[in-house]
PDB file of N, CA and C in Angstrom:
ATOM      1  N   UNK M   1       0.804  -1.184   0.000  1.00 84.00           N
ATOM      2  CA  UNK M   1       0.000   0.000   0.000  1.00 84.00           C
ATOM      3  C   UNK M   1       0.856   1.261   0.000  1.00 84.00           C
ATOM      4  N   UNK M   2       1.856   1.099   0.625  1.00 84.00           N
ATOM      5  CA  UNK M   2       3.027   1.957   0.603  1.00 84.00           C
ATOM      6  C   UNK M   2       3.448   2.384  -0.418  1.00 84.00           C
ATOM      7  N   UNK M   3       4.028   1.686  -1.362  1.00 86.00           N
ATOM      8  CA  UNK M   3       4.308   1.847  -2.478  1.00 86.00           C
ATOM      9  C   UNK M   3       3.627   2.210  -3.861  1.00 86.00           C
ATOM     10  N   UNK M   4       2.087   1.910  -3.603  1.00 83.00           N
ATOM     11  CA  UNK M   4       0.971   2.509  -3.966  1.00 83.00           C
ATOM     12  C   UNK M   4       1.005   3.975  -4.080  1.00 83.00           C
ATOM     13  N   UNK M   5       1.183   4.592  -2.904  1.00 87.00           N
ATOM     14  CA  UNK M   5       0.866   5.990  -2.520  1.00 87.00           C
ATOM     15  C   UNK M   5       1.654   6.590  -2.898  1.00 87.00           C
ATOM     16  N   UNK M   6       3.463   6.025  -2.662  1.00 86.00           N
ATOM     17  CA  UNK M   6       4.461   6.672  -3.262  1.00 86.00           C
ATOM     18  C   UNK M   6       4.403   6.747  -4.723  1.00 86.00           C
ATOM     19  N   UNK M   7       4.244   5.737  -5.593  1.00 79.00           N
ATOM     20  CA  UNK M   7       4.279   5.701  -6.932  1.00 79.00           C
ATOM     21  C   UNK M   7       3.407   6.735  -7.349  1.00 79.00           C
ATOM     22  N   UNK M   8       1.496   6.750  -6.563  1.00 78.00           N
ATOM     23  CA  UNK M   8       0.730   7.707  -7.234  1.00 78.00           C
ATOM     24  C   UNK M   8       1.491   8.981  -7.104  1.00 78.00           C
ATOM     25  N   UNK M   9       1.826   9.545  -6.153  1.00 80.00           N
ATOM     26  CA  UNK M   9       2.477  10.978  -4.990  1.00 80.00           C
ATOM     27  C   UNK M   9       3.594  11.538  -6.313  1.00 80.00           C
ATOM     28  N   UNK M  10       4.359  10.267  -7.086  1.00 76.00           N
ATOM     29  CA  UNK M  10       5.583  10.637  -7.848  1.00 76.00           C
ATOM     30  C   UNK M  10       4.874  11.256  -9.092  1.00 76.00           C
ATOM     31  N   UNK M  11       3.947   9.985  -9.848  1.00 72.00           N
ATOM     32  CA  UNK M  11       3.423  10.444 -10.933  1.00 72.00           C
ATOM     33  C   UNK M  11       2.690  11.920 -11.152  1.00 72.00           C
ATOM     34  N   UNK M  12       2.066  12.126  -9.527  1.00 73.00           N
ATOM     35  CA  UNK M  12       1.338  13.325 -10.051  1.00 73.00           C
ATOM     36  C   UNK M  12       2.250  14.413  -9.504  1.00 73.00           C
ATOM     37  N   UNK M  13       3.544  14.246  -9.257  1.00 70.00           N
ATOM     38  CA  UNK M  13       4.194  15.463  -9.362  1.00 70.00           C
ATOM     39  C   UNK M  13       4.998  15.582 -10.464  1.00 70.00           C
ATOM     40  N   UNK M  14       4.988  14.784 -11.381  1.00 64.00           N
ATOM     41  CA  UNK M  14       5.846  15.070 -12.748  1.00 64.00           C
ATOM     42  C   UNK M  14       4.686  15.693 -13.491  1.00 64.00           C
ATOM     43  N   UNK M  15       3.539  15.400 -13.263  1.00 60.00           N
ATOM     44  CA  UNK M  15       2.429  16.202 -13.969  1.00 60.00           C
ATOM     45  C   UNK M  15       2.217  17.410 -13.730  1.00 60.00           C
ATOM     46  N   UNK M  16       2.698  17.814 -12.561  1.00 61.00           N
ATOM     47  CA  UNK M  16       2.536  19.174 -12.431  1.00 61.00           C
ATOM     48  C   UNK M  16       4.026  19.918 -12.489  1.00 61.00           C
ATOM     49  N   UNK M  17       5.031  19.440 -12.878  1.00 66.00           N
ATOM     50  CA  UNK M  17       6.454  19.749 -13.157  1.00 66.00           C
ATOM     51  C   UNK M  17       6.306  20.254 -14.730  1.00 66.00           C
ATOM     52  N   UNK M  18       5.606  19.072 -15.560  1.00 67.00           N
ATOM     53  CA  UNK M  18       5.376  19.108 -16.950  1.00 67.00           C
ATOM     54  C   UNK M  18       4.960  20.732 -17.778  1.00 67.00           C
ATOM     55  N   UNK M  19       6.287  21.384 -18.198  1.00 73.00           N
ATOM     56  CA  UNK M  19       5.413  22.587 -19.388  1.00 73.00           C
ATOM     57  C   UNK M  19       5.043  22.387 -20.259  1.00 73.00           C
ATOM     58  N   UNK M  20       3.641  23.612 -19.785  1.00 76.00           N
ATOM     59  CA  UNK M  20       2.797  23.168 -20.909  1.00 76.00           C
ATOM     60  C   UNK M  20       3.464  23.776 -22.535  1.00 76.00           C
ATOM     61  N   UNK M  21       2.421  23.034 -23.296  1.00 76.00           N
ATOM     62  CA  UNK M  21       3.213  22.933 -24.446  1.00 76.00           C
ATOM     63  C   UNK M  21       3.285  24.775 -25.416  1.00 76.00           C
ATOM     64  N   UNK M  22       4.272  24.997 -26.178  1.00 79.00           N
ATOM     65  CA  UNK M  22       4.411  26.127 -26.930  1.00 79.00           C
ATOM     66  C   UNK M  22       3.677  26.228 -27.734  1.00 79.00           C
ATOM     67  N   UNK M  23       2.583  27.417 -27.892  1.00 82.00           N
ATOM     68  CA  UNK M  23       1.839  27.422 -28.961  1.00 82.00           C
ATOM     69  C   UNK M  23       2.656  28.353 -30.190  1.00 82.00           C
ATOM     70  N   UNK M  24       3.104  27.895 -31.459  1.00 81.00           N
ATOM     71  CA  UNK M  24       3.685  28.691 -32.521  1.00 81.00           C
ATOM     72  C   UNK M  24       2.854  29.501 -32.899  1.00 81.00           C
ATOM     73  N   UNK M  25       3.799  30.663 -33.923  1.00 81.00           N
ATOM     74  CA  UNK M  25       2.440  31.436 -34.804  1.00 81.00           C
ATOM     75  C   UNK M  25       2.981  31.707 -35.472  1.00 81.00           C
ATOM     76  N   UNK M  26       2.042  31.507 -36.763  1.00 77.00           N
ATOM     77  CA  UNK M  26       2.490  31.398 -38.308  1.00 77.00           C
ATOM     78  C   UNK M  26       2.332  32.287 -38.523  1.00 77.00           C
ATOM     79  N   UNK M  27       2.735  32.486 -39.323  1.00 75.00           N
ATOM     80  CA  UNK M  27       2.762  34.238 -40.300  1.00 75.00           C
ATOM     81  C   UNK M  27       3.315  33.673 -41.659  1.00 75.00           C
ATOM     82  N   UNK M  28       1.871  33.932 -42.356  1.00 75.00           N
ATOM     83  CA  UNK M  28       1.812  34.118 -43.887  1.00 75.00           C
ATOM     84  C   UNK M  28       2.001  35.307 -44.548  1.00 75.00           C
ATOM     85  N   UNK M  29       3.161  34.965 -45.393  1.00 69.00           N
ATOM     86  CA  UNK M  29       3.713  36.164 -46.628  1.00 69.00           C
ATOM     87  C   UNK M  29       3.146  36.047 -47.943  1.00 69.00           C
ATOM     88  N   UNK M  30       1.676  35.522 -48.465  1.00 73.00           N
ATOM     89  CA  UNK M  30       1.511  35.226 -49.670  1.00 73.00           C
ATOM     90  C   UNK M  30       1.048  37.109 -49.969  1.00 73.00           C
ATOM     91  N   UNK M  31       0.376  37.139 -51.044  1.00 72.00           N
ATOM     92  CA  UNK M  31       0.453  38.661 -51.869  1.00 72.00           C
ATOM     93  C   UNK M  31      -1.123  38.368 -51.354  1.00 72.00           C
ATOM     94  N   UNK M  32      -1.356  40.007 -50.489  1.00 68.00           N
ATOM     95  CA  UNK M  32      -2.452  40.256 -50.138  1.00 68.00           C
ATOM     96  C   UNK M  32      -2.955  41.735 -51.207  1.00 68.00           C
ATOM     97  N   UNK M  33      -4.348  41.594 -51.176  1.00 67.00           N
ATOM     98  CA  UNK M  33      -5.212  42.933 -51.726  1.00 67.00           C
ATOM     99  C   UNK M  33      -5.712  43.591 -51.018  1.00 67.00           C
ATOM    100  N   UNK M  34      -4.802  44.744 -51.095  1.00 67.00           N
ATOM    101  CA  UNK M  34      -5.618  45.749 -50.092  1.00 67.00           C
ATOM    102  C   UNK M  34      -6.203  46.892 -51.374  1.00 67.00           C
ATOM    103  N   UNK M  35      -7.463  47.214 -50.646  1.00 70.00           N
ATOM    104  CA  UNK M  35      -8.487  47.709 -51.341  1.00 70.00           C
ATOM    105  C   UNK M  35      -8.322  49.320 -50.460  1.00 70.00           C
ATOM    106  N   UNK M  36      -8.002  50.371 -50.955  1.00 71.00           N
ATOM    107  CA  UNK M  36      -8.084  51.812 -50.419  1.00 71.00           C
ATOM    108  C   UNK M  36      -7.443  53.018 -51.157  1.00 71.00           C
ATOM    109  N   UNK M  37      -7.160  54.429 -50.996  1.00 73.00           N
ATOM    110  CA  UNK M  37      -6.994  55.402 -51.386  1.00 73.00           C
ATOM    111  C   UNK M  37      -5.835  55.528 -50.809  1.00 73.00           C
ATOM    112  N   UNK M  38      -4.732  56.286 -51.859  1.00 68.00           N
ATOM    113  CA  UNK M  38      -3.423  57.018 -51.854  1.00 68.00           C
ATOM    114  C   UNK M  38      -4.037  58.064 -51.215  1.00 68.00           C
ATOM    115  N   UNK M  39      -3.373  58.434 -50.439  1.00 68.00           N
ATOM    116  CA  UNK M  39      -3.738  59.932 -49.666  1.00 68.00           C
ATOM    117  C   UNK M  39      -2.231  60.833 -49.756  1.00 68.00           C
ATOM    118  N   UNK M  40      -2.596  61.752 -50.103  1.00 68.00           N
ATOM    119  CA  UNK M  40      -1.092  63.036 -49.999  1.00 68.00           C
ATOM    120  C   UNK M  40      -2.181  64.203 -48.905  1.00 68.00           C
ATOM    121  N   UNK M  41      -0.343  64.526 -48.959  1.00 64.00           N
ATOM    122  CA  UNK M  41      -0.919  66.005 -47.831  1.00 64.00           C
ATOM    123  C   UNK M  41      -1.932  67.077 -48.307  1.00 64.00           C
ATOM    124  N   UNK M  42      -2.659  67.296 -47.544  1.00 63.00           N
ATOM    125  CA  UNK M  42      -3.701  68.801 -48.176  1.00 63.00           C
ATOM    126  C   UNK M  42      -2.987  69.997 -48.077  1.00 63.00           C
ATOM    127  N   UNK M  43      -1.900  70.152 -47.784  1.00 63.00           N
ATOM    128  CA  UNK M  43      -1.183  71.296 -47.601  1.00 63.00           C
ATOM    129  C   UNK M  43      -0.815  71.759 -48.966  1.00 63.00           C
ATOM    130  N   UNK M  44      -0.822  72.791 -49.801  1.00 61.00           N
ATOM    131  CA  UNK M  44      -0.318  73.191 -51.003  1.00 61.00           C
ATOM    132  C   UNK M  44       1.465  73.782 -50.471  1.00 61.00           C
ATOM    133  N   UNK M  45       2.283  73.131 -50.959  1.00 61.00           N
ATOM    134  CA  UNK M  45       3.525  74.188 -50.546  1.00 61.00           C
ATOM    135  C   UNK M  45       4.156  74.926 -51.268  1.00 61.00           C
ATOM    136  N   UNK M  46       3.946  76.290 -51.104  1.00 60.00           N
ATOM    137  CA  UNK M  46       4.013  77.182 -52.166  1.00 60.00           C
ATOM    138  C   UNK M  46       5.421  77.772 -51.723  1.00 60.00           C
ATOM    139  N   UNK M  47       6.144  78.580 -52.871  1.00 59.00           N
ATOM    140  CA  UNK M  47       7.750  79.415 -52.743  1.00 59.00           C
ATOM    141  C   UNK M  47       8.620  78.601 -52.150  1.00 59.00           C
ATOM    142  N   UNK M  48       8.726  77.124 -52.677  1.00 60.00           N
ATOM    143  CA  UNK M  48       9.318  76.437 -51.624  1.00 60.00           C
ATOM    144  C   UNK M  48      11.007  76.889 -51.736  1.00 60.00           C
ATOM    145  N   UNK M  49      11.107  77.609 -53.191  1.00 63.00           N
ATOM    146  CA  UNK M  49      12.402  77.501 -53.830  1.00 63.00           C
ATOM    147  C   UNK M  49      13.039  79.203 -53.582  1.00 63.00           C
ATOM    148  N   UNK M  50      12.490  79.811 -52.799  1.00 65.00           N
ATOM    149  CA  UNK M  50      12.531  81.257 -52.180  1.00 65.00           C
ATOM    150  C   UNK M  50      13.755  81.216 -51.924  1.00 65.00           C
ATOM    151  N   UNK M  51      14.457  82.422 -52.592  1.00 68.00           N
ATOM    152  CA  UNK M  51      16.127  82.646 -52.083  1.00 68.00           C
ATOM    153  C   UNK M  51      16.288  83.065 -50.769  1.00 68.00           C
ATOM    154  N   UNK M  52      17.278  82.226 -50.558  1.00 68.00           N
ATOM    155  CA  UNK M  52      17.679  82.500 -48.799  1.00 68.00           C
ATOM    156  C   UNK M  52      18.333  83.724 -48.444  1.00 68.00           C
ATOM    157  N   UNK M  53      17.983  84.336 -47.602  1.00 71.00           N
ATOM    158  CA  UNK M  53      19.328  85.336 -47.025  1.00 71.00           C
ATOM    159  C   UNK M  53      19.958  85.039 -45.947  1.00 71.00           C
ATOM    160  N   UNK M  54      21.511  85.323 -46.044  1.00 70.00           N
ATOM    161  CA  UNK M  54      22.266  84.148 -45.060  1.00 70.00           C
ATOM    162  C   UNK M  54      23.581  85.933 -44.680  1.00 70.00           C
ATOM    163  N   UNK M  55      23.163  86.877 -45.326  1.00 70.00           N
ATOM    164  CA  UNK M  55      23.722  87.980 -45.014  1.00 70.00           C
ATOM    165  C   UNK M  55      23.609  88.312 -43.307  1.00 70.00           C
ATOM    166  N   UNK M  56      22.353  88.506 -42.851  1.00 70.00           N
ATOM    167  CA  UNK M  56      22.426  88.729 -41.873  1.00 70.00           C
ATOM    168  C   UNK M  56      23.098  87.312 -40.263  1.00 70.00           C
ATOM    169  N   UNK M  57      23.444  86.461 -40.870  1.00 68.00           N
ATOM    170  CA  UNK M  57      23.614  85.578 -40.479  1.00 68.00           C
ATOM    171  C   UNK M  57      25.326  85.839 -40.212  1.00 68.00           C
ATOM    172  N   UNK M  58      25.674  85.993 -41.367  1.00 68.00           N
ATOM    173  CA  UNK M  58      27.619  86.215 -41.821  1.00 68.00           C
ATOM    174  C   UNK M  58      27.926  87.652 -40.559  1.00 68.00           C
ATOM    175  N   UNK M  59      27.164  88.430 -40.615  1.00 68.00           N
ATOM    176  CA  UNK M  59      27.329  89.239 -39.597  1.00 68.00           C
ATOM    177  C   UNK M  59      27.229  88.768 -37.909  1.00 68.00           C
ATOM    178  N   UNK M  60      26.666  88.225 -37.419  1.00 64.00           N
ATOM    179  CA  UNK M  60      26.265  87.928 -36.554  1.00 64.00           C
ATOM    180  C   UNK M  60      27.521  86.343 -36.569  1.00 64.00           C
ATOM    181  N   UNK M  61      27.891  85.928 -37.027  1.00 62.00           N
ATOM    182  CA  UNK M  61      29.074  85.045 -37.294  1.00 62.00           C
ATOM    183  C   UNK M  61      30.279  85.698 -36.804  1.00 62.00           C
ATOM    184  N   UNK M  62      30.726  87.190 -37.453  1.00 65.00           N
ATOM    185  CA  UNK M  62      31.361  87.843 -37.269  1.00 65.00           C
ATOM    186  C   UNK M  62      31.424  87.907 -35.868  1.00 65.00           C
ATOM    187  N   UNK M  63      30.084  88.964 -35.135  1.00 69.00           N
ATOM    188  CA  UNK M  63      30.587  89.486 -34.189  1.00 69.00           C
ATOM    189  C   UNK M  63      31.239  88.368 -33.049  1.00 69.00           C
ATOM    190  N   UNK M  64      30.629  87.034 -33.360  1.00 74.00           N
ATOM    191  CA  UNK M  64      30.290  85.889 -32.136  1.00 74.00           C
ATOM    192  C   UNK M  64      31.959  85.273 -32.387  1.00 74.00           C
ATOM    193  N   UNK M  65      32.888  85.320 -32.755  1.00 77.00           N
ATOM    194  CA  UNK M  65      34.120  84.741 -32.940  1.00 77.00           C
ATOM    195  C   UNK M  65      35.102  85.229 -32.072  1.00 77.00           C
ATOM    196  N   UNK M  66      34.994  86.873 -31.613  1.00 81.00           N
ATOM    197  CA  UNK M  66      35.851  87.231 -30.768  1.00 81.00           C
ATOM    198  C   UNK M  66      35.223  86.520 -29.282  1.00 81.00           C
ATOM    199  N   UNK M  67      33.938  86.087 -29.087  1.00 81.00           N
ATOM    200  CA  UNK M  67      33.928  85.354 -27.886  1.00 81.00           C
ATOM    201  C   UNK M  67      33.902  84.249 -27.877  1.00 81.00           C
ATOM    202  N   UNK M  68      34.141  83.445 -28.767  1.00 79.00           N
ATOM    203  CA  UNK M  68      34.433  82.138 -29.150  1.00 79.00           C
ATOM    204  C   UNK M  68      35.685  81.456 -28.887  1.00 79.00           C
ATOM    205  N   UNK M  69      36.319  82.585 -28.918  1.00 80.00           N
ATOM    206  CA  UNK M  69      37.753  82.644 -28.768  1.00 80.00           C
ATOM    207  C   UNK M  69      37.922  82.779 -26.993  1.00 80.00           C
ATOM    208  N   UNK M  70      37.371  83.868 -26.368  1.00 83.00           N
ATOM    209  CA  UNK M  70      37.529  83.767 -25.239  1.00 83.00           C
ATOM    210  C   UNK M  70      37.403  82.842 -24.588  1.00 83.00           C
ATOM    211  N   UNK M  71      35.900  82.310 -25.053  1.00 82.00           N
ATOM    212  CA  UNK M  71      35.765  81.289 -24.212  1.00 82.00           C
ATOM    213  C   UNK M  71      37.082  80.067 -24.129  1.00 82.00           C
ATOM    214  N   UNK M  72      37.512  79.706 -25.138  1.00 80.00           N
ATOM    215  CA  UNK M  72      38.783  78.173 -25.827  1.00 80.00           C
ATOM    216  C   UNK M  72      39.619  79.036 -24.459  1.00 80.00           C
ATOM    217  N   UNK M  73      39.944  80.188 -23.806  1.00 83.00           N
ATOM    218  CA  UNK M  73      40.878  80.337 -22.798  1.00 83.00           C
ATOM    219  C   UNK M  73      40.141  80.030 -22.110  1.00 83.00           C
ATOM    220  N   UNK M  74      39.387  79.472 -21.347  1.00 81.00           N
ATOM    221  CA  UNK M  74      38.668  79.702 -20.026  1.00 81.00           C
ATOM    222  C   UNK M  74      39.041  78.372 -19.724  1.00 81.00           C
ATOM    223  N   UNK M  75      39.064  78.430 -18.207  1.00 77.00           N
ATOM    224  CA  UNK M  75      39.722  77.065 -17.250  1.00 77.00           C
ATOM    225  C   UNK M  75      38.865  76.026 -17.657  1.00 77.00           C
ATOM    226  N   UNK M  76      37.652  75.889 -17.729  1.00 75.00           N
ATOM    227  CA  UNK M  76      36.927  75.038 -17.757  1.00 75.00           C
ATOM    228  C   UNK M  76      37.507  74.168 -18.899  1.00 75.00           C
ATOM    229  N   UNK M  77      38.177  74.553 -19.794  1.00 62.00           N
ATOM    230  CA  UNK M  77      38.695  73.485 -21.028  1.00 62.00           C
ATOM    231  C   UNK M  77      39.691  73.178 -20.904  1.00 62.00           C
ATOM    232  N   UNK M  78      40.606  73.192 -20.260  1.00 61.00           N
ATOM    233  CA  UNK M  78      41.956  72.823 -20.119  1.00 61.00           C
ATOM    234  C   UNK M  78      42.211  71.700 -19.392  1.00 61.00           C
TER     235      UNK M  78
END
C-alpha cells in the first residue's frame, strides 16, 4: 500500500512539473489585396524655392568669434 501511494504521490508530481506545451504562430507572406486610397498632404507648398538670405547671419558670425575665442581660454577646457 506503501508503495501505492508513493508511486501515485511521484506520478502526479511530474504532472505538475510538466510545461505546458508552446503554442507557434504562423505568419503568412503570400500577396495580399488591399483595397483603399493614396492619400497626400492637403497642404499646397508654395515658394518652396525662395532665395535665402544668409547675409544677416555672416554678420552675426562675425561678431560671435571674438567670444568664441575667449571662451577656448577659459579654465573650464583645459
Amino acid at each position: 500500500m506503501k508503495k501505492l501511494i508513493i508511486l501515485l504521490t511521484m506520478l502526479m508530481s511530474f504532472a505538475v512539473l510538466a510545461k505546458p506545451p508552446v503554442k507557434s504562430k504562423f505568419y503568412k507572406f503570400d500577396e495580399h489585396m488591399i483595397d483603399g486610397q493614396v492619400r497626400s498632404p492637403s497642404i499646397i507648398y508654395t515658394n518652396i524655392r525662395e532665395k535665402v538670405k544668409f547675409e544677416r547671419l555672416l554678420s552675426l558670425k562675425k561678431s560671435f568669434m571674438r567670444k568664441l575665442f575667449d571662451t577656448a581660454k577659459e579654465r573650464i577646457f583645459k
